[in-house]
Backbone as JSON, one array per atom type, in Angstrom:
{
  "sequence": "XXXXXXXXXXXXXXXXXXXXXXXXXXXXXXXXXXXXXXXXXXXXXXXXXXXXXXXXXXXXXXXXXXXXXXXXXXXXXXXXXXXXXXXXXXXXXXXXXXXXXXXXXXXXXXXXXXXXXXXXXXXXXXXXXXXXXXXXXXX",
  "N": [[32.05, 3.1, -0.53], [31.06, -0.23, 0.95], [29.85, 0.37, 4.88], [31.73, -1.32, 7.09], [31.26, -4.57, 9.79], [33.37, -5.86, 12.23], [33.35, -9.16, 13.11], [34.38, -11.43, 15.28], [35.78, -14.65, 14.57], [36.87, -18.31, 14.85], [39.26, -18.19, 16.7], [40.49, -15.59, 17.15], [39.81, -14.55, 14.71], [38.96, -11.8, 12.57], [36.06, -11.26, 10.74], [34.92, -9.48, 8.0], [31.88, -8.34, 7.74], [29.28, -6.71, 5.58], [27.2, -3.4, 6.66], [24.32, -2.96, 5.8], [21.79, -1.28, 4.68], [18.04, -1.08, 5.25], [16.02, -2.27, 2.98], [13.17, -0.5, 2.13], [9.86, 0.49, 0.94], [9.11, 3.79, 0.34], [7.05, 6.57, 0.37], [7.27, 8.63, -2.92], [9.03, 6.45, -4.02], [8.96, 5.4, -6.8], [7.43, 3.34, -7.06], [5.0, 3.55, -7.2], [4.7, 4.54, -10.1], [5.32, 2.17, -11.15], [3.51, 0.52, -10.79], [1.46, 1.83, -11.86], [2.38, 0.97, -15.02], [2.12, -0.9, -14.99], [-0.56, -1.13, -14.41], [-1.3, -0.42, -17.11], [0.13, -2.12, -19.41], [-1.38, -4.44, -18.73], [-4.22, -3.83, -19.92], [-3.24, -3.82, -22.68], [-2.09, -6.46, -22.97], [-4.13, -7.84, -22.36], [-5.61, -7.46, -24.95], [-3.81, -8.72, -26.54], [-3.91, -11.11, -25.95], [-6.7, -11.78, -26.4], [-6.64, -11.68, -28.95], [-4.79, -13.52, -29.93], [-6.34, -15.88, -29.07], [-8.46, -15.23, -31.08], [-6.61, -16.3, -33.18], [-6.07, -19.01, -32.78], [-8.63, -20.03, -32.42], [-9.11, -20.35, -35.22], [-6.53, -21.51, -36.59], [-6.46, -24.75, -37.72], [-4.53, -26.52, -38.17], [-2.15, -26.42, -37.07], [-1.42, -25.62, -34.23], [0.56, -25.32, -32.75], [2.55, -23.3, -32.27], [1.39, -21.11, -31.54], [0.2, -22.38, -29.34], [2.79, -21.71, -28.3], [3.23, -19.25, -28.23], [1.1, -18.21, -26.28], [1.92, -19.48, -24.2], [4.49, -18.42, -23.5], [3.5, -15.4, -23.13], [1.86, -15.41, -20.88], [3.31, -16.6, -19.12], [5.25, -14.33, -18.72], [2.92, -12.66, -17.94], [2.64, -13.46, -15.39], [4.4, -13.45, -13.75], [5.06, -10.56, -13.75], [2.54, -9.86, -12.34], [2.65, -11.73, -10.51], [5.14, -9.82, -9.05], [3.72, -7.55, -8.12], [1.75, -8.07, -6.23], [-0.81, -9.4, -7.78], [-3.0, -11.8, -7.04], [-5.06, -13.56, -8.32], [-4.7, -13.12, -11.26], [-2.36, -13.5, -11.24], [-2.2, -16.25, -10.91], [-4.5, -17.59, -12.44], [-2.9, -16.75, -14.85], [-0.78, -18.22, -14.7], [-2.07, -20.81, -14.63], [-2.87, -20.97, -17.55], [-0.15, -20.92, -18.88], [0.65, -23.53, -18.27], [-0.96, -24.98, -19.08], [-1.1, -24.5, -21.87], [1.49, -25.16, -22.21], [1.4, -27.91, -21.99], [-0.16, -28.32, -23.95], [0.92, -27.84, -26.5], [3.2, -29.53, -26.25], [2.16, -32.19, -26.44], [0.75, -31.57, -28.38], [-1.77, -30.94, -29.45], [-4.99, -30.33, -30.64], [-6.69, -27.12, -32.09], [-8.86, -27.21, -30.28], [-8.51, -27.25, -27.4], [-9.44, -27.97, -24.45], [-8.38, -27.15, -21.83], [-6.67, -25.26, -22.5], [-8.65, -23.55, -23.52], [-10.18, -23.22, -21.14], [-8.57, -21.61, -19.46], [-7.71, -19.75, -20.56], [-10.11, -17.96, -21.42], [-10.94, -17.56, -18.75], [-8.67, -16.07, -17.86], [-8.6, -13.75, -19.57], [-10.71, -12.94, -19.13], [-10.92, -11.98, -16.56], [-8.88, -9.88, -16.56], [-10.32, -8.32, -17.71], [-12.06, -6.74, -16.01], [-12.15, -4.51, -15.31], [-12.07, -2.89, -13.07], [-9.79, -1.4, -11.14], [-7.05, -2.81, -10.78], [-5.94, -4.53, -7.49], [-3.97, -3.9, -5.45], [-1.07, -4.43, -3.01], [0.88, -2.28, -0.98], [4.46, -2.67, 0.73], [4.44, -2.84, 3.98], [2.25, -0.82, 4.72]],
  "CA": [[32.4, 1.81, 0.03], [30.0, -0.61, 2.5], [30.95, 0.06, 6.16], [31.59, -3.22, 7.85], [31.66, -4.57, 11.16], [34.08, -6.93, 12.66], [32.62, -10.01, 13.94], [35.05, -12.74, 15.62], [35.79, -16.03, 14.5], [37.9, -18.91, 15.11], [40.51, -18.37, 17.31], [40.22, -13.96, 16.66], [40.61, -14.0, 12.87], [38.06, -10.93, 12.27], [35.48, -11.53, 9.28], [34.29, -8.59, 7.8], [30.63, -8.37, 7.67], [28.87, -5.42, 5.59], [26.59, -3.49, 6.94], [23.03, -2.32, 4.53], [20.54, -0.39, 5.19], [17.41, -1.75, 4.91], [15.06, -1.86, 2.38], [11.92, 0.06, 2.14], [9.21, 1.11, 0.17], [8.72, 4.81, 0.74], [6.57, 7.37, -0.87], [7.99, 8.59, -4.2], [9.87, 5.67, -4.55], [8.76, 5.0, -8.02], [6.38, 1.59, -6.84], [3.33, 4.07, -7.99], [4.77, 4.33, -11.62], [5.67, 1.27, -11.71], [2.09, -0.42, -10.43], [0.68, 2.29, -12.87], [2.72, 1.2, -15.85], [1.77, -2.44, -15.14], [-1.96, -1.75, -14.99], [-1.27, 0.0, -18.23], [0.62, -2.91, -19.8], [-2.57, -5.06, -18.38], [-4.85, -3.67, -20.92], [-2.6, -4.46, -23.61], [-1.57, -7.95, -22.91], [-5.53, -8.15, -22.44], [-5.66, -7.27, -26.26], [-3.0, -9.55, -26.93], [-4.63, -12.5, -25.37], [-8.11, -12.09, -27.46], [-6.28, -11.87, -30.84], [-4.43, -15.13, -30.09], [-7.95, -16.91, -28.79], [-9.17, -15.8, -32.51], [-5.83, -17.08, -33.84], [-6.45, -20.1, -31.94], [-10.05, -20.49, -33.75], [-9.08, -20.09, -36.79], [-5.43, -22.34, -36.61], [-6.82, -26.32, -37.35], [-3.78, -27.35, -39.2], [-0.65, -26.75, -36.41], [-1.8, -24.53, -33.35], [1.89, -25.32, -31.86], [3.13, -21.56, -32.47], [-0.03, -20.14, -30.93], [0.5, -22.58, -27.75], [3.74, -21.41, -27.49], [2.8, -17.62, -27.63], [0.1, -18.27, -25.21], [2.92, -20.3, -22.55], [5.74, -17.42, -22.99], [2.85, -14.5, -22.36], [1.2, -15.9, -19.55], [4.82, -16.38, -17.74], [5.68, -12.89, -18.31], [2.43, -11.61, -17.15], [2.15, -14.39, -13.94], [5.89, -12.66, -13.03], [4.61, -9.26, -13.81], [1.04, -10.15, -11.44], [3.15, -11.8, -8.54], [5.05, -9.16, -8.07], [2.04, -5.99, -7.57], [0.79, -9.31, -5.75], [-2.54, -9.36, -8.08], [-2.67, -12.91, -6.6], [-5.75, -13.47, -9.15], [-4.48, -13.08, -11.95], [-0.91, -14.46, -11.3], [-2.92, -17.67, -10.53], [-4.89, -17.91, -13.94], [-1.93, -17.15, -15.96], [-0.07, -19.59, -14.22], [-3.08, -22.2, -15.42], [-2.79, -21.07, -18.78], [0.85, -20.98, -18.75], [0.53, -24.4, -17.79], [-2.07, -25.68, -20.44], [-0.43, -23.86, -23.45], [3.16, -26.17, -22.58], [1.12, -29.22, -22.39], [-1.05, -28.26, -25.31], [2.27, -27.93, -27.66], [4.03, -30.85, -26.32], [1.5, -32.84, -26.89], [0.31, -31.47, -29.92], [-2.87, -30.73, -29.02], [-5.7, -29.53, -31.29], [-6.79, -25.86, -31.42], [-9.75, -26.86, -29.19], [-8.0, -28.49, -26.16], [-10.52, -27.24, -22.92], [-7.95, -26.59, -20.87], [-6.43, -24.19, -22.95], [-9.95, -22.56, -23.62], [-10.73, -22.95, -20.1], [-7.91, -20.76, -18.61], [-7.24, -18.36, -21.78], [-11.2, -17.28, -20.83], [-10.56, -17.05, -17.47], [-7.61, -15.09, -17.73], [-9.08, -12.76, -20.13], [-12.04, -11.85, -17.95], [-10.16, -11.36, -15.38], [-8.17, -8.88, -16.82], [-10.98, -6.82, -18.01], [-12.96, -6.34, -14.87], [-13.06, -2.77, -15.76], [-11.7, -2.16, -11.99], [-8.08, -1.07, -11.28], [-6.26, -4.32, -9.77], [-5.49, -3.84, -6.6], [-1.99, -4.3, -4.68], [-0.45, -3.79, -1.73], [2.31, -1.73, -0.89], [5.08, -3.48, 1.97], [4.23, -1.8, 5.26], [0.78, -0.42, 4.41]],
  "C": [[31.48, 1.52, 1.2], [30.55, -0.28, 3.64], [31.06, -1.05, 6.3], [31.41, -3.07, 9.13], [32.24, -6.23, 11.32], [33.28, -8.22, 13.57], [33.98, -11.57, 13.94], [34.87, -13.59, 15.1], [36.8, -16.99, 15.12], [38.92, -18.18, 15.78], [41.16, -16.44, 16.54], [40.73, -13.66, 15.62], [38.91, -13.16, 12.71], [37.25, -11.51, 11.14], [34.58, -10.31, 9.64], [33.21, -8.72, 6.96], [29.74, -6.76, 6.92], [27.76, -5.44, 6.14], [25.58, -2.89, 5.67], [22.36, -2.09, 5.63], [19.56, -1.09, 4.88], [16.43, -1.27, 4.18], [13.6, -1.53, 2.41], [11.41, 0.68, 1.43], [8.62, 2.48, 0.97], [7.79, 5.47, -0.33], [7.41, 7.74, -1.79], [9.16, 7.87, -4.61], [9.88, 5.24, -5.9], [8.24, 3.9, -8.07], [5.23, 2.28, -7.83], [3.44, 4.06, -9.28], [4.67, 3.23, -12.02], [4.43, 0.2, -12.08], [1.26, 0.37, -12.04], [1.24, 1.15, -14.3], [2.23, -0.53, -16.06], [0.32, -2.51, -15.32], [-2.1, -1.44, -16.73], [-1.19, -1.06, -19.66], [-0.56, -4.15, -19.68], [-3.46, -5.24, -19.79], [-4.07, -4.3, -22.44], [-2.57, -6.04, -24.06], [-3.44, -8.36, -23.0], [-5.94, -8.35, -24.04], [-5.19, -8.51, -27.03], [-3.36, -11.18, -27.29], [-6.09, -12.96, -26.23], [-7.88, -12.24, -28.79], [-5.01, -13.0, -30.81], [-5.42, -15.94, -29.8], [-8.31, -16.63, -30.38], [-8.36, -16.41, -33.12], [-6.11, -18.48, -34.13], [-7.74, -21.01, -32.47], [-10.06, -20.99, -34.75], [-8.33, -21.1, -37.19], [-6.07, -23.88, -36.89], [-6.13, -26.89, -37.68], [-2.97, -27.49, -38.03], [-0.93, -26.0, -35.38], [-0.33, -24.38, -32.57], [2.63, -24.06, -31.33], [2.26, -21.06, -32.04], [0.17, -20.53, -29.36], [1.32, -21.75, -27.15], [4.09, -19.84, -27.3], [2.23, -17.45, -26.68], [0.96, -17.97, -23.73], [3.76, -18.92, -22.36], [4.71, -15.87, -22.48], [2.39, -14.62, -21.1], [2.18, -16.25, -18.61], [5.23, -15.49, -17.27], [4.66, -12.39, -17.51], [1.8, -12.16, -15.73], [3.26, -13.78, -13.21], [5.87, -11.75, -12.74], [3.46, -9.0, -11.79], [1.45, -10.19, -10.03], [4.26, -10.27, -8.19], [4.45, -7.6, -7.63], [1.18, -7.05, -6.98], [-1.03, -8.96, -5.95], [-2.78, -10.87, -8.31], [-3.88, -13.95, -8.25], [-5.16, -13.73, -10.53], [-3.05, -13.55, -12.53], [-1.3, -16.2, -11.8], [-3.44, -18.38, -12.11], [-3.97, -17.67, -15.25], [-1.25, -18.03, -15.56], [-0.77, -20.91, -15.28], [-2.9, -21.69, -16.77], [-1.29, -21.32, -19.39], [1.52, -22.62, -18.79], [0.02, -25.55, -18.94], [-1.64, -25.44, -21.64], [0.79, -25.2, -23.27], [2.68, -27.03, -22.51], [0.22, -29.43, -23.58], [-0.19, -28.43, -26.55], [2.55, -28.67, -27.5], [3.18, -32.12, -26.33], [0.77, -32.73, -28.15], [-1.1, -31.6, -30.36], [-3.39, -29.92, -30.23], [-6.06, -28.14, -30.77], [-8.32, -25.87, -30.73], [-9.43, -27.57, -27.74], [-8.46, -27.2, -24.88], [-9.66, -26.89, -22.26], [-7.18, -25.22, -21.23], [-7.2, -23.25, -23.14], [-10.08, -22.2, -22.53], [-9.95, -22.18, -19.56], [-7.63, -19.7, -19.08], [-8.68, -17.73, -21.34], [-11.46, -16.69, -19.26], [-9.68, -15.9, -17.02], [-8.09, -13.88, -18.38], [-10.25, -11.77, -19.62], [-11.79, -11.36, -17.33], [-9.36, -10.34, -15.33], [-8.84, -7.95, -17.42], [-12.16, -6.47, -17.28], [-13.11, -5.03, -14.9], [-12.5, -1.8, -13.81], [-10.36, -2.07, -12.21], [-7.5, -2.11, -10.18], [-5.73, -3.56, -9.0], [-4.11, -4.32, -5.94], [-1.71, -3.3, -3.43], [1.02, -3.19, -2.0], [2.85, -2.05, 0.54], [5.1, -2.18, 2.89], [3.11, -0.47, 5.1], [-0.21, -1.55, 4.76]]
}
């Protein structure tokens, strides 16, 4: 059970207040697996992303189902990005994220630039070949 502490109100009717401890990232907290398991997951989604661009090529009849693979990856891995704040790469899935839901709801052909232009962006960016970097809170 939380402790509490009593803190006055009105006319001395107590309201109990818990107290917490506060949160902190310490060593072996499990952040390092977690950062690992995300650059891990990186590569992948990297994979992911080039064999929907050939989809994407190839699609000239209905690309709608390709947008909307594009929009729901690029949310997960802009959610993933912000938080190992790999500000980079949050950013350009965002824009693709972005371009895919107006590429479907408009019904956009499978060459609509903005969709090219941020699916290439994003994809480079994720295979810089370095290990994305991130901060850890209070470092």
């Amino acid at each position: 059970m939380a402790q509490t502490n009593r803190r006055p109100r009105h006319a001395d009717t107590p309201v109990l207040v818990p107290v917490l401890p506060a949160a902190a990232v310490v060593p072996g907290d499990g952040f390092d697996e977690l950062r690992d398991a995300f650059q891990t997951r990186l590569k992948g989604d990297r994979v992911h992303f080039v064999v929907l661009s050939a989809a994407l090529a190839r699609n000239k009849e209905n690309p709608t189902r390709i947008f909307d693979d594009l929009q729901y990856r690029a949310h997960r891995l802009r959610g993933s990005a912000s938080i190992f704040e790999v500000a980079e790469i949050a950013s350009a899935a965002n824009e693709l994220e972005q371009a895919a839901a107006s590429a479907s709801v408009g019904h956009a052909d499978n060459t609509d630039p903005a969709v090219w232009s941020a699916l290439v962006t994003l994809v480079r960016l994720m295979g810089l070949g370095k290990r994305t970097r991130t901060r850890r809170i209070g470092t």
